[in-house]
Amino acid sequence: MKLSIWQNSIKNILKLKIVKFGISGVLSLFVELIAFKFLSYVISFVLAHAISFLLSAIFNFILSRLYVFVDSKNPIIKQIFYFTLIVIFTGVINTYLFIFLLDIGLNPLESKSGLILISIIFNFFAKKYFAFNNK
């Protein structure tokens, strides 16, 4: 009986958008960090940062559309447009902050990880209310 209560509680938690967003965010984080790690061996840190960010954004859009915000009220073209604006805004801000953090001597991987975490809150609300119109 107690196992059934736990299973139902876990199922209810996993249905929450913020939890789904967190799961997709963590998966996107891994995509970005793994891509950054491999790319940084062959290209500059800044270029590796930009490419890994783009790969993660594409992966995150797919997860957001198919897993997190499946009940979106916006047509797909509007979702792509707003999602792209949010990604560009986040990307520009993150890139400038990343360069700044490197200039002051911080570790590239730690800097990258910190910037990703800062972006999570902004991205949830921007995607929820603009890209996917889930009020």
CSV table of N, CA and C in Angstrom, one decimal:
chain,number,residue,atom,x,y,z
A,1,MET,N,0.8,-1.2,0.0
A,1,MET,CA,0.0,0.0,0.0
A,1,MET,C,0.9,1.3,0.0
A,2,LYS,N,1.9,1.3,0.9
A,2,LYS,CA,2.8,2.5,0.9
A,2,LYS,C,3.5,2.7,-0.4
A,3,LEU,N,3.9,1.6,-1.0
A,3,LEU,CA,4.6,1.8,-2.3
A,3,LEU,C,3.7,2.4,-3.3
A,4,SER,N,2.4,2.1,-3.3
A,4,SER,CA,1.4,2.7,-4.2
A,4,SER,C,1.3,4.2,-4.0
A,5,ILE,N,1.3,4.7,-2.8
A,5,ILE,CA,1.3,6.1,-2.4
A,5,ILE,C,2.5,6.8,-2.9
A,6,TRP,N,3.7,6.2,-2.8
A,6,TRP,CA,4.9,6.8,-3.3
A,6,TRP,C,4.9,6.9,-4.8
A,7,GLN,N,4.4,5.8,-5.4
A,7,GLN,CA,4.4,5.8,-6.9
A,7,GLN,C,3.4,6.9,-7.4
A,8,ASN,N,2.3,7.1,-6.8
A,8,ASN,CA,1.4,8.1,-7.2
A,8,ASN,C,2.0,9.5,-6.9
A,9,SER,N,2.6,9.7,-5.8
A,9,SER,CA,3.3,11.0,-5.5
A,9,SER,C,4.3,11.3,-6.6
A,10,ILE,N,5.1,10.3,-6.9
A,10,ILE,CA,6.2,10.5,-7.9
A,10,ILE,C,5.6,10.9,-9.3
A,11,LYS,N,4.5,10.1,-9.6
A,11,LYS,CA,3.8,10.4,-10.9
A,11,LYS,C,3.3,11.8,-10.9
A,12,ASN,N,2.7,12.3,-9.8
A,12,ASN,CA,2.1,13.6,-9.8
A,12,ASN,C,3.2,14.7,-9.9
A,13,ILE,N,4.3,14.5,-9.2
A,13,ILE,CA,5.4,15.4,-9.3
A,13,ILE,C,6.0,15.5,-10.7
A,14,LEU,N,6.1,14.3,-11.3
A,14,LEU,CA,6.7,14.3,-12.7
A,14,LEU,C,5.8,15.0,-13.7
A,15,LYS,N,4.5,15.2,-13.4
A,15,LYS,CA,3.6,15.8,-14.3
A,15,LYS,C,3.7,17.4,-14.2
A,16,LEU,N,4.3,17.9,-13.2
A,16,LEU,CA,4.5,19.4,-13.1
A,16,LEU,C,5.4,19.9,-14.1
A,17,LYS,N,5.0,21.0,-14.8
A,17,LYS,CA,5.8,21.6,-15.8
A,17,LYS,C,7.2,22.0,-15.3
A,18,ILE,N,7.2,22.6,-14.1
A,18,ILE,CA,8.5,23.0,-13.6
A,18,ILE,C,9.5,21.8,-13.5
A,19,VAL,N,9.0,20.7,-13.1
A,19,VAL,CA,9.8,19.5,-13.0
A,19,VAL,C,10.2,19.0,-14.4
A,20,LYS,N,9.2,19.0,-15.3
A,20,LYS,CA,9.6,18.6,-16.7
A,20,LYS,C,10.6,19.5,-17.3
A,21,PHE,N,10.4,20.8,-17.0
A,21,PHE,CA,11.4,21.8,-17.5
A,21,PHE,C,12.8,21.5,-16.9
A,22,GLY,N,12.8,21.2,-15.6
A,22,GLY,CA,14.1,20.9,-14.9
A,22,GLY,C,14.7,19.7,-15.6
A,23,ILE,N,13.9,18.6,-15.8
A,23,ILE,CA,14.5,17.4,-16.4
A,23,ILE,C,15.0,17.7,-17.8
A,24,SER,N,14.3,18.5,-18.6
A,24,SER,CA,14.7,18.8,-20.0
A,24,SER,C,15.9,19.7,-19.9
A,25,GLY,N,15.9,20.6,-18.9
A,25,GLY,CA,17.1,21.5,-18.7
A,25,GLY,C,18.4,20.8,-18.3
A,26,VAL,N,18.2,19.8,-17.5
A,26,VAL,CA,19.4,19.0,-17.1
A,26,VAL,C,19.9,18.2,-18.3
A,27,LEU,N,19.0,17.6,-19.1
A,27,LEU,CA,19.4,16.9,-20.3
A,27,LEU,C,20.1,17.8,-21.3
A,28,SER,N,19.6,19.0,-21.4
A,28,SER,CA,20.2,20.0,-22.3
A,28,SER,C,21.5,20.5,-21.8
A,29,LEU,N,21.6,20.6,-20.4
A,29,LEU,CA,22.9,21.0,-19.8
A,29,LEU,C,23.9,19.9,-20.2
A,30,PHE,N,23.6,18.7,-20.1
A,30,PHE,CA,24.6,17.6,-20.4
A,30,PHE,C,25.0,17.7,-21.9
A,31,VAL,N,24.0,17.9,-22.8
A,31,VAL,CA,24.3,18.1,-24.2
A,31,VAL,C,25.3,19.2,-24.4
A,32,GLU,N,25.0,20.4,-23.7
A,32,GLU,CA,25.9,21.5,-23.9
A,32,GLU,C,27.3,21.3,-23.3
A,33,LEU,N,27.3,20.8,-22.1
A,33,LEU,CA,28.6,20.6,-21.5
A,33,LEU,C,29.5,19.5,-22.2
A,34,ILE,N,28.9,18.5,-22.7
A,34,ILE,CA,29.6,17.4,-23.4
A,34,ILE,C,30.1,18.0,-24.7
A,35,ALA,N,29.2,18.7,-25.4
A,35,ALA,CA,29.6,19.3,-26.7
A,35,ALA,C,30.8,20.3,-26.5
A,36,PHE,N,30.6,21.2,-25.4
A,36,PHE,CA,31.6,22.2,-25.1
A,36,PHE,C,33.0,21.5,-24.8
A,37,LYS,N,32.9,20.4,-24.0
A,37,LYS,CA,34.2,19.7,-23.6
A,37,LYS,C,34.9,19.2,-24.9
A,38,PHE,N,34.2,18.5,-25.7
A,38,PHE,CA,34.8,18.0,-26.9
A,38,PHE,C,35.2,19.1,-27.9
A,39,LEU,N,34.4,20.0,-28.1
A,39,LEU,CA,34.7,21.1,-29.1
A,39,LEU,C,35.9,21.9,-28.6
A,40,SER,N,36.0,22.1,-27.3
A,40,SER,CA,37.1,23.0,-26.8
A,40,SER,C,38.5,22.4,-27.0
A,41,TYR,N,38.6,21.1,-27.4
A,41,TYR,CA,39.8,20.5,-27.7
A,41,TYR,C,40.3,20.9,-29.1
A,42,VAL,N,39.4,21.2,-30.0
A,42,VAL,CA,39.7,21.5,-31.4
A,42,VAL,C,39.5,22.9,-31.8
A,43,ILE,N,38.7,23.7,-31.1
A,43,ILE,CA,38.5,25.1,-31.4
A,43,ILE,C,38.6,26.0,-30.2
A,44,SER,N,38.6,27.3,-30.3
A,44,SER,CA,38.7,28.2,-29.2
A,44,SER,C,37.5,28.0,-28.2
A,45,PHE,N,37.8,28.4,-26.9
A,45,PHE,CA,36.7,28.3,-25.9
A,45,PHE,C,35.5,29.1,-26.3
A,46,VAL,N,35.7,30.2,-26.8
A,46,VAL,CA,34.5,31.1,-27.2
A,46,VAL,C,33.7,30.5,-28.3
A,47,LEU,N,34.4,29.9,-29.3
A,47,LEU,CA,33.6,29.3,-30.4
A,47,LEU,C,33.0,28.0,-29.9
A,48,ALA,N,33.7,27.2,-29.1
A,48,ALA,CA,33.1,26.0,-28.5
A,48,ALA,C,31.9,26.4,-27.7
A,49,HIS,N,32.0,27.5,-26.9
A,49,HIS,CA,30.8,28.0,-26.1
A,49,HIS,C,29.6,28.2,-27.0
A,50,ALA,N,29.8,29.0,-28.1
A,50,ALA,CA,28.7,29.4,-29.0
A,50,ALA,C,28.1,28.1,-29.7
A,51,ILE,N,28.9,27.2,-30.2
A,51,ILE,CA,28.4,26.0,-30.9
A,51,ILE,C,27.6,25.1,-29.9
A,52,SER,N,28.2,24.9,-28.7
A,52,SER,CA,27.6,24.0,-27.8
A,52,SER,C,26.3,24.6,-27.3
A,53,PHE,N,26.2,25.9,-27.2
A,53,PHE,CA,25.0,26.6,-26.8
A,53,PHE,C,23.9,26.4,-27.9
A,54,LEU,N,24.3,26.5,-29.1
A,54,LEU,CA,23.3,26.3,-30.2
A,54,LEU,C,22.8,24.9,-30.3
A,55,LEU,N,23.7,23.9,-30.1
A,55,LEU,CA,23.3,22.5,-30.1
A,55,LEU,C,22.3,22.2,-28.9
A,56,SER,N,22.6,22.8,-27.8
A,56,SER,CA,21.8,22.6,-26.6
A,56,SER,C,20.4,23.3,-26.8
A,57,ALA,N,20.4,24.4,-27.5
A,57,ALA,CA,19.1,25.1,-27.7
A,57,ALA,C,18.2,24.3,-28.6
A,58,ILE,N,18.8,23.8,-29.7
A,58,ILE,CA,18.0,23.0,-30.6
A,58,ILE,C,17.4,21.7,-29.9
A,59,PHE,N,18.2,21.1,-29.1
A,59,PHE,CA,17.8,19.9,-28.3
A,59,PHE,C,16.7,20.3,-27.3
A,60,ASN,N,16.9,21.5,-26.7
A,60,ASN,CA,15.9,22.0,-25.7
A,60,ASN,C,14.6,22.3,-26.3
A,61,PHE,N,14.6,22.9,-27.5
A,61,PHE,CA,13.3,23.2,-28.2
A,61,PHE,C,12.5,22.0,-28.4
A,62,ILE,N,13.2,20.9,-28.9
A,62,ILE,CA,12.5,19.7,-29.2
A,62,ILE,C,11.9,19.1,-27.9
A,63,LEU,N,12.7,19.1,-26.8
A,63,LEU,CA,12.2,18.6,-25.6
A,63,LEU,C,11.0,19.5,-25.0
A,64,SER,N,11.2,20.8,-25.2
A,64,SER,CA,10.2,21.7,-24.7
A,64,SER,C,8.8,21.5,-25.4
A,65,ARG,N,8.9,21.3,-26.7
A,65,ARG,CA,7.7,21.2,-27.5
A,65,ARG,C,7.1,19.8,-27.3
A,66,LEU,N,7.9,18.7,-27.2
A,66,LEU,CA,7.3,17.4,-27.1
A,66,LEU,C,7.1,16.9,-25.7
A,67,TYR,N,7.7,17.5,-24.7
A,67,TYR,CA,7.6,17.0,-23.4
A,67,TYR,C,7.1,18.0,-22.3
A,68,VAL,N,7.6,19.2,-22.4
A,68,VAL,CA,7.3,20.1,-21.3
A,68,VAL,C,6.0,20.9,-21.6
A,69,PHE,N,5.9,21.6,-22.7
A,69,PHE,CA,4.8,22.4,-23.1
A,69,PHE,C,4.0,21.8,-24.2
A,70,VAL,N,3.5,20.6,-24.0
A,70,VAL,CA,2.8,19.9,-25.1
A,70,VAL,C,1.4,20.5,-25.3
A,71,ASP,N,0.9,21.3,-24.4
A,71,ASP,CA,-0.4,21.9,-24.5
A,71,ASP,C,-0.3,23.4,-24.9
A,72,SER,N,0.8,23.7,-25.7
A,72,SER,CA,1.0,25.1,-26.1
A,72,SER,C,-0.1,25.6,-26.9
A,73,LYS,N,-0.4,26.9,-26.7
A,73,LYS,CA,-1.5,27.5,-27.5
A,73,LYS,C,-1.0,28.2,-28.7
A,74,ASN,N,0.3,28.4,-28.8
A,74,ASN,CA,0.9,29.1,-30.0
A,74,ASN,C,1.1,28.1,-31.1
A,75,PRO,N,0.9,28.6,-32.4
A,75,PRO,CA,1.3,27.7,-33.5
A,75,PRO,C,2.8,27.5,-33.5
A,76,ILE,N,3.3,26.5,-34.2
A,76,ILE,CA,4.7,26.1,-34.2
A,76,ILE,C,5.6,27.3,-34.7
A,77,ILE,N,5.2,28.0,-35.7
A,77,ILE,CA,6.0,29.1,-36.2
A,77,ILE,C,6.2,30.2,-35.1
A,78,LYS,N,5.2,30.4,-34.4
A,78,LYS,CA,5.3,31.4,-33.3
A,78,LYS,C,6.2,30.9,-32.2
A,79,GLN,N,6.1,29.6,-31.9
A,79,GLN,CA,6.9,28.9,-30.9
A,79,GLN,C,8.4,29.1,-31.3
A,80,ILE,N,8.7,28.8,-32.5
A,80,ILE,CA,10.0,28.8,-33.0
A,80,ILE,C,10.5,30.3,-33.0
A,81,PHE,N,9.7,31.2,-33.4
A,81,PHE,CA,10.1,32.6,-33.4
A,81,PHE,C,10.5,33.1,-32.0
A,82,TYR,N,9.5,32.9,-31.0
A,82,TYR,CA,9.8,33.4,-29.6
A,82,TYR,C,10.9,32.6,-29.0
A,83,PHE,N,11.0,31.3,-29.2
A,83,PHE,CA,12.0,30.5,-28.7
A,83,PHE,C,13.4,31.0,-29.2
A,84,THR,N,13.5,31.3,-30.5
A,84,THR,CA,14.7,31.8,-31.1
A,84,THR,C,15.1,33.1,-30.5
A,85,LEU,N,14.1,34.0,-30.3
A,85,LEU,CA,14.4,35.3,-29.6
A,85,LEU,C,15.0,35.1,-28.2
A,86,ILE,N,14.4,34.2,-27.5
A,86,ILE,CA,14.8,33.9,-26.1
A,86,ILE,C,16.2,33.4,-26.1
A,87,VAL,N,16.5,32.5,-27.0
A,87,VAL,CA,17.8,31.8,-27.2
A,87,VAL,C,18.9,32.9,-27.6
A,88,ILE,N,18.5,33.7,-28.5
A,88,ILE,CA,19.5,34.8,-28.9
A,88,ILE,C,19.8,35.7,-27.8
A,89,PHE,N,18.8,36.2,-27.1
A,89,PHE,CA,19.0,37.0,-26.0
A,89,PHE,C,19.9,36.4,-24.9
A,90,THR,N,19.5,35.1,-24.5
A,90,THR,CA,20.3,34.4,-23.5
A,90,THR,C,21.7,34.1,-24.0
A,91,GLY,N,21.8,33.8,-25.3
A,91,GLY,CA,23.1,33.5,-25.9
A,91,GLY,C,24.0,34.7,-25.9
A,92,VAL,N,23.5,35.9,-26.3
A,92,VAL,CA,24.3,37.1,-26.3
A,92,VAL,C,24.8,37.4,-24.9
A,93,ILE,N,23.9,37.4,-24.0
A,93,ILE,CA,24.2,37.8,-22.6
A,93,ILE,C,25.2,36.8,-22.0
A,94,ASN,N,25.0,35.5,-22.2
A,94,ASN,CA,25.9,34.4,-21.7
A,94,ASN,C,27.3,34.5,-22.3
A,95,THR,N,27.3,34.8,-23.6
A,95,THR,CA,28.6,34.9,-24.3
A,95,THR,C,29.4,36.1,-23.7
A,96,TYR,N,28.8,37.3,-23.6
A,96,TYR,CA,29.5,38.4,-23.0
A,96,TYR,C,30.0,38.1,-21.6
A,97,LEU,N,29.1,37.5,-20.8
A,97,LEU,CA,29.5,37.1,-19.4
A,97,LEU,C,30.6,36.1,-19.4
A,98,PHE,N,30.5,35.1,-20.3
A,98,PHE,CA,31.5,34.0,-20.4
A,98,PHE,C,32.9,34.6,-20.7
A,99,ILE,N,32.9,35.5,-21.7
A,99,ILE,CA,34.2,36.2,-22.0
A,99,ILE,C,34.7,37.0,-20.8
A,100,PHE,N,33.8,37.7,-20.1
A,100,PHE,CA,34.2,38.5,-18.9
A,100,PHE,C,34.8,37.5,-17.9
A,101,LEU,N,34.1,36.4,-17.6
A,101,LEU,CA,34.6,35.5,-16.6
A,101,LEU,C,35.9,34.9,-16.9
A,102,LEU,N,36.1,34.6,-18.2
A,102,LEU,CA,37.5,34.1,-18.6
A,102,LEU,C,38.5,35.2,-18.4
A,103,ASP,N,38.2,36.4,-18.8
A,103,ASP,CA,39.1,37.6,-18.6
A,103,ASP,C,39.5,37.8,-17.2
A,104,ILE,N,38.6,37.5,-16.2
A,104,ILE,CA,39.0,37.7,-14.8
A,104,ILE,C,39.7,36.5,-14.2
A,105,GLY,N,39.9,35.4,-15.1
A,105,GLY,CA,40.7,34.3,-14.7
A,105,GLY,C,39.9,33.1,-14.2
A,106,LEU,N,38.6,33.0,-14.4
A,106,LEU,CA,37.9,31.9,-13.9
A,106,LEU,C,38.0,30.7,-14.9
A,107,ASN,N,37.8,29.5,-14.4
A,107,ASN,CA,37.9,28.3,-15.2
A,107,ASN,C,36.8,28.2,-16.2
A,108,PRO,N,37.1,27.9,-17.5
A,108,PRO,CA,36.1,27.9,-18.5
A,108,PRO,C,34.9,27.0,-18.2
A,109,LEU,N,35.1,25.8,-17.8
A,109,LEU,CA,34.0,24.8,-17.5
A,109,LEU,C,33.2,25.3,-16.3
A,110,GLU,N,33.8,25.8,-15.3
A,110,GLU,CA,33.0,26.4,-14.1
A,110,GLU,C,32.2,27.6,-14.6
A,111,SER,N,32.8,28.4,-15.4
A,111,SER,CA,32.1,29.6,-15.9
A,111,SER,C,30.9,29.2,-16.7
A,112,LYS,N,31.1,28.3,-17.6
A,112,LYS,CA,30.0,27.8,-18.4
A,112,LYS,C,28.9,27.2,-17.6
A,113,SER,N,29.2,26.4,-16.6
A,113,SER,CA,28.2,25.8,-15.7
A,113,SER,C,27.4,26.8,-15.0
A,114,GLY,N,28.1,27.8,-14.4
A,114,GLY,CA,27.5,28.9,-13.7
A,114,GLY,C,26.5,29.7,-14.5
A,115,LEU,N,26.9,30.0,-15.7
A,115,LEU,CA,26.0,30.7,-16.6
A,115,LEU,C,24.8,30.0,-17.0
A,116,ILE,N,24.9,28.7,-17.2
A,116,ILE,CA,23.8,27.8,-17.5
A,116,ILE,C,22.8,27.9,-16.4
A,117,LEU,N,23.3,27.8,-15.2
A,117,LEU,CA,22.4,27.8,-14.0
A,117,LEU,C,21.6,29.1,-13.8
A,118,ILE,N,22.3,30.2,-14.1
A,118,ILE,CA,21.7,31.5,-14.0
A,118,ILE,C,20.6,31.6,-15.1
A,119,SER,N,20.7,31.0,-16.2
A,119,SER,CA,19.8,31.1,-17.3
A,119,SER,C,18.5,30.3,-17.1
A,120,ILE,N,18.5,29.4,-16.2
A,120,ILE,CA,17.4,28.4,-16.0
A,120,ILE,C,16.1,29.2,-15.6
A,121,ILE,N,16.2,30.0,-14.6
A,121,ILE,CA,14.9,30.7,-14.2
A,121,ILE,C,14.4,31.6,-15.3
A,122,PHE,N,15.3,32.4,-15.8
A,122,PHE,CA,14.8,33.3,-16.9
A,122,PHE,C,14.1,32.5,-18.0
A,123,ASN,N,14.8,31.5,-18.5
A,123,ASN,CA,14.3,30.7,-19.6
A,123,ASN,C,13.0,30.0,-19.3
A,124,PHE,N,12.8,29.5,-18.1
A,124,PHE,CA,11.5,28.9,-17.8
A,124,PHE,C,10.3,29.8,-18.0
A,125,PHE,N,10.4,31.0,-17.4
A,125,PHE,CA,9.3,32.0,-17.5
A,125,PHE,C,9.2,32.5,-18.9
A,126,ALA,N,10.3,32.8,-19.6
A,126,ALA,CA,10.2,33.3,-20.9
A,126,ALA,C,9.6,32.3,-21.9
A,127,LYS,N,10.0,31.1,-21.8
A,127,LYS,CA,9.4,30.0,-22.6
A,127,LYS,C,8.0,29.7,-22.3
A,128,LYS,N,7.7,29.7,-21.0
A,128,LYS,CA,6.3,29.4,-20.6
A,128,LYS,C,5.3,30.4,-21.1
A,129,TYR,N,5.7,31.7,-20.9
A,129,TYR,CA,4.7,32.8,-21.2
A,129,TYR,C,4.8,33.4,-22.6
A,130,PHE,N,5.9,33.2,-23.2
A,130,PHE,CA,6.0,33.8,-24.6
A,130,PHE,C,6.1,32.7,-25.7
A,131,ALA,N,7.1,31.9,-25.6
A,131,ALA,CA,7.2,30.9,-26.7
A,131,ALA,C,6.1,29.9,-26.8
A,132,PHE,N,5.6,29.4,-25.6
A,132,PHE,CA,4.6,28.3,-25.6
A,132,PHE,C,3.3,28.8,-25.1
A,133,ASN,N,3.2,30.0,-24.6
A,133,ASN,CA,2.0,30.6,-24.1
A,133,ASN,C,1.2,29.7,-23.2
A,134,ASN,N,1.8,29.2,-22.1
A,134,ASN,CA,1.2,28.4,-21.1
A,134,ASN,C,0.9,29.2,-19.9
A,135,LYS,N,-0.2,29.8,-19.7
A,135,LYS,CA,-0.5,30.6,-18.6
A,135,LYS,C,-1.1,29.8,-17.5
